Coordinates of C-alpha atoms and ligand atoms in Angstrom, one line a residue:
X1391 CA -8.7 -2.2 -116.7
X1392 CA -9.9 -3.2 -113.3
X1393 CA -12.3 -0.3 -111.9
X1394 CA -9.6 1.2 -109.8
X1395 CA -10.2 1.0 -105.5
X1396 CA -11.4 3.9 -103.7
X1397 CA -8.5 5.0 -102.2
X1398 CA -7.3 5.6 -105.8
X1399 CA -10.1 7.4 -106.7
X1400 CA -10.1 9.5 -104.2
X1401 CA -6.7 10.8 -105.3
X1402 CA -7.0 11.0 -109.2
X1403 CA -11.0 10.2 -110.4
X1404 CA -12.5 13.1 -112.5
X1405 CA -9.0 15.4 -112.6
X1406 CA -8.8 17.0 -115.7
X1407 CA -6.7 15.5 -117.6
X1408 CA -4.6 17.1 -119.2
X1409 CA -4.0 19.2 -116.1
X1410 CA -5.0 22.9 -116.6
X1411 CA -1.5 24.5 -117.4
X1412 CA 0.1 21.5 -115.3
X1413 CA -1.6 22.1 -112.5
X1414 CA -1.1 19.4 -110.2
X1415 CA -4.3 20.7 -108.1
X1416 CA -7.5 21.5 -109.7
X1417 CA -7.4 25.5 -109.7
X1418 CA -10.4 27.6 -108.6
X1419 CA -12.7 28.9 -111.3
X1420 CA -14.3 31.5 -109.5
X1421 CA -15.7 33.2 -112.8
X1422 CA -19.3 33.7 -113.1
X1423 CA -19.6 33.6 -116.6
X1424 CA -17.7 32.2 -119.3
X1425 CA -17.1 33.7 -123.0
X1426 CA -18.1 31.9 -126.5
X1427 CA -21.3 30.2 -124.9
X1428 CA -23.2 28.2 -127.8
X1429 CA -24.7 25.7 -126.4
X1430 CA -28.1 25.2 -127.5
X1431 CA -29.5 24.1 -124.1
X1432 CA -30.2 26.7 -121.4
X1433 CA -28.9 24.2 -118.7
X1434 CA -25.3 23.8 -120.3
X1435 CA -24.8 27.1 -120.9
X1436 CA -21.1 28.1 -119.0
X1437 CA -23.1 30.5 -116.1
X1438 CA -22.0 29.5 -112.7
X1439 CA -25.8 29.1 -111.0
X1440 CA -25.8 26.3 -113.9
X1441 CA -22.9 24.4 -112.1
X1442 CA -21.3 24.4 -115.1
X1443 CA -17.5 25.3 -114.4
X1444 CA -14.8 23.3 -114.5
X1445 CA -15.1 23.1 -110.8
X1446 CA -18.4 21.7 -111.0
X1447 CA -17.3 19.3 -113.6
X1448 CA -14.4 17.8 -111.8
X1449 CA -16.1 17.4 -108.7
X1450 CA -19.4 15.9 -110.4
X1451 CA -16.7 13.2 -112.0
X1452 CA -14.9 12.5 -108.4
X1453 CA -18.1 12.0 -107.1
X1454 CA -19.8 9.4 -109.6
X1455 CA -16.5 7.7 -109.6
X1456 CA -16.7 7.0 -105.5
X1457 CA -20.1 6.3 -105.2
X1458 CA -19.7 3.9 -108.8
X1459 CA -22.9 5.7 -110.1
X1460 CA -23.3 7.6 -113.5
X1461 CA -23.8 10.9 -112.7
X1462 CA -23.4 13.7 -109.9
X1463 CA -24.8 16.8 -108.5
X1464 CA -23.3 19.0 -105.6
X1465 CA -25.5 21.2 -103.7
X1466 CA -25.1 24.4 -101.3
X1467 CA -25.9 21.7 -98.7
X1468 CA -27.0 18.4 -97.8
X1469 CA -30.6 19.6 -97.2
X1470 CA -30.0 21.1 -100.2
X1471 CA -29.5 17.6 -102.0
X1472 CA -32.2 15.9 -100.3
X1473 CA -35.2 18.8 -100.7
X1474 CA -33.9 19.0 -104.3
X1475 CA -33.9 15.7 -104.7
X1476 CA -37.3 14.9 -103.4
X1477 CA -39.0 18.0 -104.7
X1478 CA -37.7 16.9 -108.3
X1479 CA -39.2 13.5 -108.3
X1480 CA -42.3 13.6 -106.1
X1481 CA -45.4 16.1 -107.6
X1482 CA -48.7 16.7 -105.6
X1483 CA -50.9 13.5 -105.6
X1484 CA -48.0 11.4 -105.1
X1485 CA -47.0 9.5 -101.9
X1486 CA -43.6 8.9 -100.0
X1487 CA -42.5 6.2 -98.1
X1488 CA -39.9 6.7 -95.0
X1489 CA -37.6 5.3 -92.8
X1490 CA -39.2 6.2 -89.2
X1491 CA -36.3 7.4 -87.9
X1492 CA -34.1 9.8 -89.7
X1493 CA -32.2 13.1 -89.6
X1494 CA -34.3 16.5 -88.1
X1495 CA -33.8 18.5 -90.6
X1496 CA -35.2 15.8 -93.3
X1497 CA -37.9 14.6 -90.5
X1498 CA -39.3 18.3 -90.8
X1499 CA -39.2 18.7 -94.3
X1500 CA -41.1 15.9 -94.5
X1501 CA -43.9 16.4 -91.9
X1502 CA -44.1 20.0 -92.9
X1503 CA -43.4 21.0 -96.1
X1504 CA -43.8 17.9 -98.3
X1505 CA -47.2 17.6 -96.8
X1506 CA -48.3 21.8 -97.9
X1507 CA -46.5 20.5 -101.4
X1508 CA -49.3 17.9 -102.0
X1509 CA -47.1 14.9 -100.8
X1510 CA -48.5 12.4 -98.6
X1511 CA -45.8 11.0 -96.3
X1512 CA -45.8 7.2 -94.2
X1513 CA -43.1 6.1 -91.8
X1514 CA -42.2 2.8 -91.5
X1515 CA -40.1 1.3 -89.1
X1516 CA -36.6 0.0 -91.5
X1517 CA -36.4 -3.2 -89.5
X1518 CA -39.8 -4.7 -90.5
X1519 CA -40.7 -5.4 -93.9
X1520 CA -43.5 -6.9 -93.4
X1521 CA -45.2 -3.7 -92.5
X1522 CA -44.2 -2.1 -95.4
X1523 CA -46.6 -3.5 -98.1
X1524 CA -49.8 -2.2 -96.2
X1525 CA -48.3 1.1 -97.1
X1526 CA -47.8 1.0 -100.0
X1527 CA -50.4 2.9 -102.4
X1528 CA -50.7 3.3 -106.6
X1529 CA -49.4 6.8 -106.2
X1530 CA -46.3 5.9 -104.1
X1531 CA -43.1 6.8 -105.9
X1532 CA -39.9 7.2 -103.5
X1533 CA -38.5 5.4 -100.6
X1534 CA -36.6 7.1 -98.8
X1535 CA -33.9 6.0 -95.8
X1536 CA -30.7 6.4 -94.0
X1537 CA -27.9 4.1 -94.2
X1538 CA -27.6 4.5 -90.7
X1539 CA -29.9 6.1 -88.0
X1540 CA -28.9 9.0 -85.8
X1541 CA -28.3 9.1 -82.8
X1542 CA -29.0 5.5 -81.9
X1543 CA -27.1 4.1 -85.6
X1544 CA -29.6 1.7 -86.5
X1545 CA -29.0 -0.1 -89.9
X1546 CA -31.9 -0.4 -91.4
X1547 CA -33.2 -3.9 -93.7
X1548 CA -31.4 -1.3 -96.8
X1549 CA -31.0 -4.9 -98.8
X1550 CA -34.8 -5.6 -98.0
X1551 CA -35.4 -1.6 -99.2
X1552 CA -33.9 -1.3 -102.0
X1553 CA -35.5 -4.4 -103.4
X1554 CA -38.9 -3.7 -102.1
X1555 CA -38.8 -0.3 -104.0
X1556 CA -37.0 -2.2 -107.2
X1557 CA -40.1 -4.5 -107.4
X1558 CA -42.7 -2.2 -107.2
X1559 CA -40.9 0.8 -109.5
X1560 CA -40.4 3.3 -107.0
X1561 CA -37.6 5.1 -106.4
X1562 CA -35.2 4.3 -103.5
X1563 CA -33.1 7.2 -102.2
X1564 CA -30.4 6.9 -99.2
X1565 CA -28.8 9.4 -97.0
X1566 CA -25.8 7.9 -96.3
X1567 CA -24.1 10.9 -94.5
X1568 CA -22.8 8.6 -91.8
X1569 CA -21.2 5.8 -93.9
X1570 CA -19.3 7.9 -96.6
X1571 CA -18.3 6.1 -100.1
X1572 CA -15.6 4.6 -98.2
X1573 CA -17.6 2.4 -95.8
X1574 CA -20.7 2.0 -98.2
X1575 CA -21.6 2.6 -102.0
X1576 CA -25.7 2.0 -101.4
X1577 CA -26.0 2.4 -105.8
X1578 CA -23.7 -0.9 -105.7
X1579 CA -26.9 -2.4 -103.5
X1580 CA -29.0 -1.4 -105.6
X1581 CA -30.2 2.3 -104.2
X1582 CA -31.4 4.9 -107.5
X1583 CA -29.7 7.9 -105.3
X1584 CA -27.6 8.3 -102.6
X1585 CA -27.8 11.6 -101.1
X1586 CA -25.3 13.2 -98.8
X1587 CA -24.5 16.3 -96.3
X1588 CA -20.8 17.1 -97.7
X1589 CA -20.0 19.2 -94.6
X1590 CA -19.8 16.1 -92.7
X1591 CA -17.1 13.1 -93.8
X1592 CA -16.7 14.1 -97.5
X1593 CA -15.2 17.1 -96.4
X1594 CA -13.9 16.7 -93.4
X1595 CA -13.0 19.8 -91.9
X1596 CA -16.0 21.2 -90.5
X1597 CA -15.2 24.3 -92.4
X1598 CA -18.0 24.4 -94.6
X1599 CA -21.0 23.0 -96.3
X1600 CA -21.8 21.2 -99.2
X1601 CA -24.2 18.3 -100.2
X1602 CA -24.2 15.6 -102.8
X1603 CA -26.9 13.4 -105.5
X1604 CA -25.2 10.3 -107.5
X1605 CA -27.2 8.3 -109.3
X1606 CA -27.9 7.4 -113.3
X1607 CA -28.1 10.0 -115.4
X1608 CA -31.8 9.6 -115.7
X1609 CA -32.6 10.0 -112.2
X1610 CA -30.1 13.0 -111.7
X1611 CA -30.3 15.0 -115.0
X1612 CA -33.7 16.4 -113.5
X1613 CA -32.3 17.1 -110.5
X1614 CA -30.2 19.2 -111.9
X1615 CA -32.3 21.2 -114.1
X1616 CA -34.5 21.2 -110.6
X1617 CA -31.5 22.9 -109.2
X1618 CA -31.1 25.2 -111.8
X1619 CA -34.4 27.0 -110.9
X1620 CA -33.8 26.7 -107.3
X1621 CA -30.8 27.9 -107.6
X1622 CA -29.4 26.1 -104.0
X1623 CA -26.1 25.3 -105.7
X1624 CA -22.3 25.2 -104.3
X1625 CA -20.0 27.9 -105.2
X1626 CA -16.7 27.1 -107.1
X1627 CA -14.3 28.0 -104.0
X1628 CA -16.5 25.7 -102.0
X1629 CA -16.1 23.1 -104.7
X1630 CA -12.1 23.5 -104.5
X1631 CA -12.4 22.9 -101.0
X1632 CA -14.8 19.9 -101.2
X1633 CA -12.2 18.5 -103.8
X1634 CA -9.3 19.1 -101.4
X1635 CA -10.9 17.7 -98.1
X1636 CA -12.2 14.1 -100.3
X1637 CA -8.4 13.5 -100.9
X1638 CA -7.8 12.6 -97.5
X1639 CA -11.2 10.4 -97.1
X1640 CA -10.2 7.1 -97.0
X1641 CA -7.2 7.6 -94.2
X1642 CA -9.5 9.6 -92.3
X1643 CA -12.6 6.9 -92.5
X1644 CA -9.8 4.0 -91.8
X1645 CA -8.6 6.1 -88.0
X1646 CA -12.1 7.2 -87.7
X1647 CA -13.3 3.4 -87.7
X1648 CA -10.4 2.4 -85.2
X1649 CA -11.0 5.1 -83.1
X1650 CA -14.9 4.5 -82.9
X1651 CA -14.6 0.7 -82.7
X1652 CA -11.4 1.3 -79.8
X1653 CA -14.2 4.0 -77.9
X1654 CA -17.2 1.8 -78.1
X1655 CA -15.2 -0.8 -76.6
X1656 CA -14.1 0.4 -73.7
X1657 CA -17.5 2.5 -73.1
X1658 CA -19.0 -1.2 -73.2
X1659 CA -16.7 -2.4 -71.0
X1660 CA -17.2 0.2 -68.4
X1661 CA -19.6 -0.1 -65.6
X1662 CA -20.8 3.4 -65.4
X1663 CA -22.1 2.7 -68.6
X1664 CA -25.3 1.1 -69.4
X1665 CA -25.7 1.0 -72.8
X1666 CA -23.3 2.0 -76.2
X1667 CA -25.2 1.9 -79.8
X1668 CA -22.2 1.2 -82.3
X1669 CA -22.6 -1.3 -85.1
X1670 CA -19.0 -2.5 -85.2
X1671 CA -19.9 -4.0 -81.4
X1672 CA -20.9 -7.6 -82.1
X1673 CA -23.5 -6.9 -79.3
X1674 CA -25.7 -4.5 -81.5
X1675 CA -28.4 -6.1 -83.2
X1676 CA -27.7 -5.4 -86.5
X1677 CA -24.1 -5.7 -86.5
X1678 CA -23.8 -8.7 -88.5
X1679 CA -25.9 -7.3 -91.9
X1680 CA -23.5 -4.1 -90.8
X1681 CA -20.7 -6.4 -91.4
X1682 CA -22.1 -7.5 -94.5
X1683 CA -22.8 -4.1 -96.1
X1684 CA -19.9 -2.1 -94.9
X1685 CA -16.4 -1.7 -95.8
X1686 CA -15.9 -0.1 -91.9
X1687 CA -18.8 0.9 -89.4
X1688 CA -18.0 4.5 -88.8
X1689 CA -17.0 7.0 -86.9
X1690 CA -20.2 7.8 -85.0
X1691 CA -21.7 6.3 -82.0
X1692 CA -23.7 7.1 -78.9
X1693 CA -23.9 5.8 -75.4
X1694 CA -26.2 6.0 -72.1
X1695 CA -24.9 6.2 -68.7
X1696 CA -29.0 6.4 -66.9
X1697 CA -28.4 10.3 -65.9
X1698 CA -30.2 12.9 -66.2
X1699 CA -29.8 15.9 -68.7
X1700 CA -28.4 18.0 -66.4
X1701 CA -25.7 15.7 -65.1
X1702 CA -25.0 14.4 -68.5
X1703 CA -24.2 18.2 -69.2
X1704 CA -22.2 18.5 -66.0
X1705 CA -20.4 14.7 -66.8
X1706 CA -19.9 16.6 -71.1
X1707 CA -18.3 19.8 -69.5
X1708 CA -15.7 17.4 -68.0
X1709 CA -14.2 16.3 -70.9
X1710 CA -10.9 17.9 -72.2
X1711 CA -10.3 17.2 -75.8
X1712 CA -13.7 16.5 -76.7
X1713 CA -15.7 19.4 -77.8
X1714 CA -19.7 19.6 -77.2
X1715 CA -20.5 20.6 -80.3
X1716 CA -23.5 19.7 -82.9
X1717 CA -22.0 18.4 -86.2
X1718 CA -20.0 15.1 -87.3
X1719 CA -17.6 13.5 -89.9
X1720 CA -14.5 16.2 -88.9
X1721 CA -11.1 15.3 -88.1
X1722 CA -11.8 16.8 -84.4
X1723 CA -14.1 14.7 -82.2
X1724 CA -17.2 16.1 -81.4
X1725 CA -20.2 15.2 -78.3
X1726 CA -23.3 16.3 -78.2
X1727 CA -26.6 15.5 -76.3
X1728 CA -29.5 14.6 -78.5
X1729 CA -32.0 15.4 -76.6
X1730 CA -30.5 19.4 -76.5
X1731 CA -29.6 19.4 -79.9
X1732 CA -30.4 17.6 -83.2
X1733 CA -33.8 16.0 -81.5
X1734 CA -34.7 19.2 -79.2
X1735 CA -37.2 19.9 -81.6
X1736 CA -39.4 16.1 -81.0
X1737 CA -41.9 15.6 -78.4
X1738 CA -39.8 14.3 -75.0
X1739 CA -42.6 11.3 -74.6
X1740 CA -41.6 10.1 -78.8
X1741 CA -38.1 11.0 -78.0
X1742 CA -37.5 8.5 -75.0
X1743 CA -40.2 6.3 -76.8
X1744 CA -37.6 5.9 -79.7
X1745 CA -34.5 5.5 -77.0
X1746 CA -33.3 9.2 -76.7
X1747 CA -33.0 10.0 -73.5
X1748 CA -32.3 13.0 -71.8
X1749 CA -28.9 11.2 -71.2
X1750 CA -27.8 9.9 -74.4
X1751 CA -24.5 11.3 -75.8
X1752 CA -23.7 11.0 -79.4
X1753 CA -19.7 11.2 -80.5
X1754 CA -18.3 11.6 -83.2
X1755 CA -15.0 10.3 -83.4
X1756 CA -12.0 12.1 -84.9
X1757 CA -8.6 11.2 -85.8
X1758 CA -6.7 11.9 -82.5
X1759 CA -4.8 8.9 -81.2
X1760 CA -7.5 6.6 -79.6
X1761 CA -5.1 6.1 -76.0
X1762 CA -6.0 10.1 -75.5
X1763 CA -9.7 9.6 -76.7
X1764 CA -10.0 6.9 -74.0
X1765 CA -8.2 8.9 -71.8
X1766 CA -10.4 12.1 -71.9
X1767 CA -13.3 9.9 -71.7
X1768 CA -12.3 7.5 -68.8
X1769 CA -11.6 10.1 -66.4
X1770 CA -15.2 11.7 -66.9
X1771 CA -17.1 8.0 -66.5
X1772 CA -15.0 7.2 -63.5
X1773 CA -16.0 10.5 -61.9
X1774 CA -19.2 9.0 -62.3
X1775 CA -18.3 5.5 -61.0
X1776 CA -17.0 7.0 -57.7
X1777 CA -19.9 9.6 -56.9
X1778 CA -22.3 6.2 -57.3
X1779 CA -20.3 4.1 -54.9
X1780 CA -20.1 7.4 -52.4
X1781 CA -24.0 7.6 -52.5
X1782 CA -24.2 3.8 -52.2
Ligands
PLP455 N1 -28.2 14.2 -93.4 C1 -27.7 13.9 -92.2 C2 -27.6 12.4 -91.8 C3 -27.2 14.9 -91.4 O1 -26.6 14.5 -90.2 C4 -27.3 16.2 -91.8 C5 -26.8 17.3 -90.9 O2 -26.5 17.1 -89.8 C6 -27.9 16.5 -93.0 C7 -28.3 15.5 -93.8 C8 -28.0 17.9 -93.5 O3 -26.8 18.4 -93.9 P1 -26.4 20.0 -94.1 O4 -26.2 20.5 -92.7 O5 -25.1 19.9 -94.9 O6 -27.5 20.6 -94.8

């Protein structure tokens, strides 16, 4: 039989069959410990730090089916994934290689804590591979990117990556947050592991948080025995909910798209606005290897109107529907300004030297009707417009 399409999947992959008592939704296990435990391995035993209940095991299944890998791990959250993930298969003496620009929470683990671990760390810029041999070294082991950078949504070479690390045996891990399975499967590419921050798309919600390893078996089975120790793993009522919110992934990635794609548009078209970073815009310069790698080109994108923090604040208070808010990949739509939140922590000369200005706004888009979207957003920028031709 065909492997079945993702919207499929989504519904009925990894649901135990036969359904527990009929039930047409996968109950919650919320039992710490289960009776008649023989099993000879420590790591199987049916103890819920273990991620061994059924709730574990039907979302492990869901999860390797969407992403097409072999196996899966959810965590307590996505740093949770990616620390675990990184810890488990990088030891002191060994080197990492990563994408320059990536998520703040991984950028810090991996200038500070990787780093006290023993792990030397290189950036290199995604969009150049031929920069990336001269840092290379015999005790390199991982490289590690995003599928798509935030909050300027970059795509990186990921073709050119995933080869580069193929070639020379290392291993190539993703965070592809931003995409979802829907828009991209990076282990059909040829990525080892795809990592992910649950709370975001695969959930959906913004009511809670969750992260996610797929891979082969023999790149995630120490994961999980790394988790085991660590013990950063995702309760069963979280993994009902996880379950529940990827049902509805694929609708909400297919209005998420429009919406984005419908935004970006008329933000482009606008002449308060001088610049809008979404890869579904045949203007951005990767769109067309965007085109080629993803199913859809997201929900997320950010734009510049030139202003300063303060009257981009003044400009985000404006706004109606749109809440200012940190966060992404919920139904609601969400803006917030880089500079005050997910890249506060950078240096302002590195910030603006990578493009994040005091003034850049990142949205992400939810699944309102685009018309009111526009709406909301239209009557902020034409404040704008007007109080330009005044001072004029
Ligand atoms: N990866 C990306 C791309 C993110 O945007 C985030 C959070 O914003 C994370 C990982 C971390 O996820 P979590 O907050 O679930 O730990």
């Amino acid at each position: 039989m065909p492997r079945k399409k993702i919207e499929t999947q989504l519904i009925h992959a990894g649901e135990p069959k036969p359904r527990i008592r009929g039930a047409v939704s996968m109950p919650i296990f919320q039992s710490a410990t289960f009776e008649d435990n023989q099993e000879a391995d420590y790591h199987n035993l049916g103890y819920i730090r273990l991620s061994t209940t059924p709730n574990h095991d039907a979302l492990h299944a869901k999860l390797a089916a969407l992403e097409n890998g072999e196996a899966a791990l959810v965590t307590a959250s996505g740093m949770a994934a990616i620390t675990t993930a990184l810890v488990t298969h990088l030891s002191s003496g060994d080197h990492l290689l990563a994408q320059d620009c990536l998520y703040g929470g991984t950028l810090d683990f991996l200038v500070q804590d990787l780093p006290a671990m023993g792990v030397e760390v290189d950036f290199v810029d995604a969009n150049d591979p031929a920069s990336w041999a001269d840092k290379v070294r015999p005790s390199t082991r991982v490289f590690y990117a995003e599928s798509m950078t935030n909050p300027l949504l970059q795509v990186g070479d990921l073709e050119g990556i995933q080869r580069f690390a193929r070639e020379r045996g290392l291993i190539s891990m993703i965070d592809s947050t931003f995409a979802s399975p829907v828009n991209f499967r990076p282990l059909e590419l040829g990525f080892d592991l795809v990592l992910h921050s649950a709370t975001k798309y695969m959930n959906g919600h913004s009511d809670l948080v969750a992260g996610a390893v797929v891979g082969s078996d023999r790149l995630v089975a120490p994961i999980k025995k790394k988790l085991d120790h660590l013990g950063g793993i995702l309760d069963p009522n979280t993994c009902f909910l996880l379950q529940r919110g990827l049902k509805t992934l694929a609708l909400r990635m297919e209005r998420q798209n429009a919406n984005a794609l419908a935004v970006a548009r008329v933000l482009e078209d606008h002449p308060a606005v001088q610049q809008v970073n979404y890869p579904g815009l045949a203007s951005h310069p990767q769109h067309d290897r965007a085109a080629r790698l993803f199913h859809g080109f997201g929900g997320m994108l950010s734009f510049d109107l030139g202003l300063s923090g303060e009257e981009t604040e003044a400009l985000i208070s404006g706004l109606e529907l749109m809440t200012n808010a940190p966060s992404l990949g919920g139904i609601e739509t969400l803006v917030t300004r880089p500079a005050a939140s997910s890249h506060s922590g950078m240096d302002p000369a590195d910030r603006e030297g990578l493009g994040i200005t005091d003034g850049l706004i990142r949205v992400s888009v939810g699944i309102e009707h685009a018309d009111d979207l526009v709406q909301d957003l239209v009557s902020v920028l034409d404040r704008v417009s007007r109080a330009v031709t005044r001072s004029a």
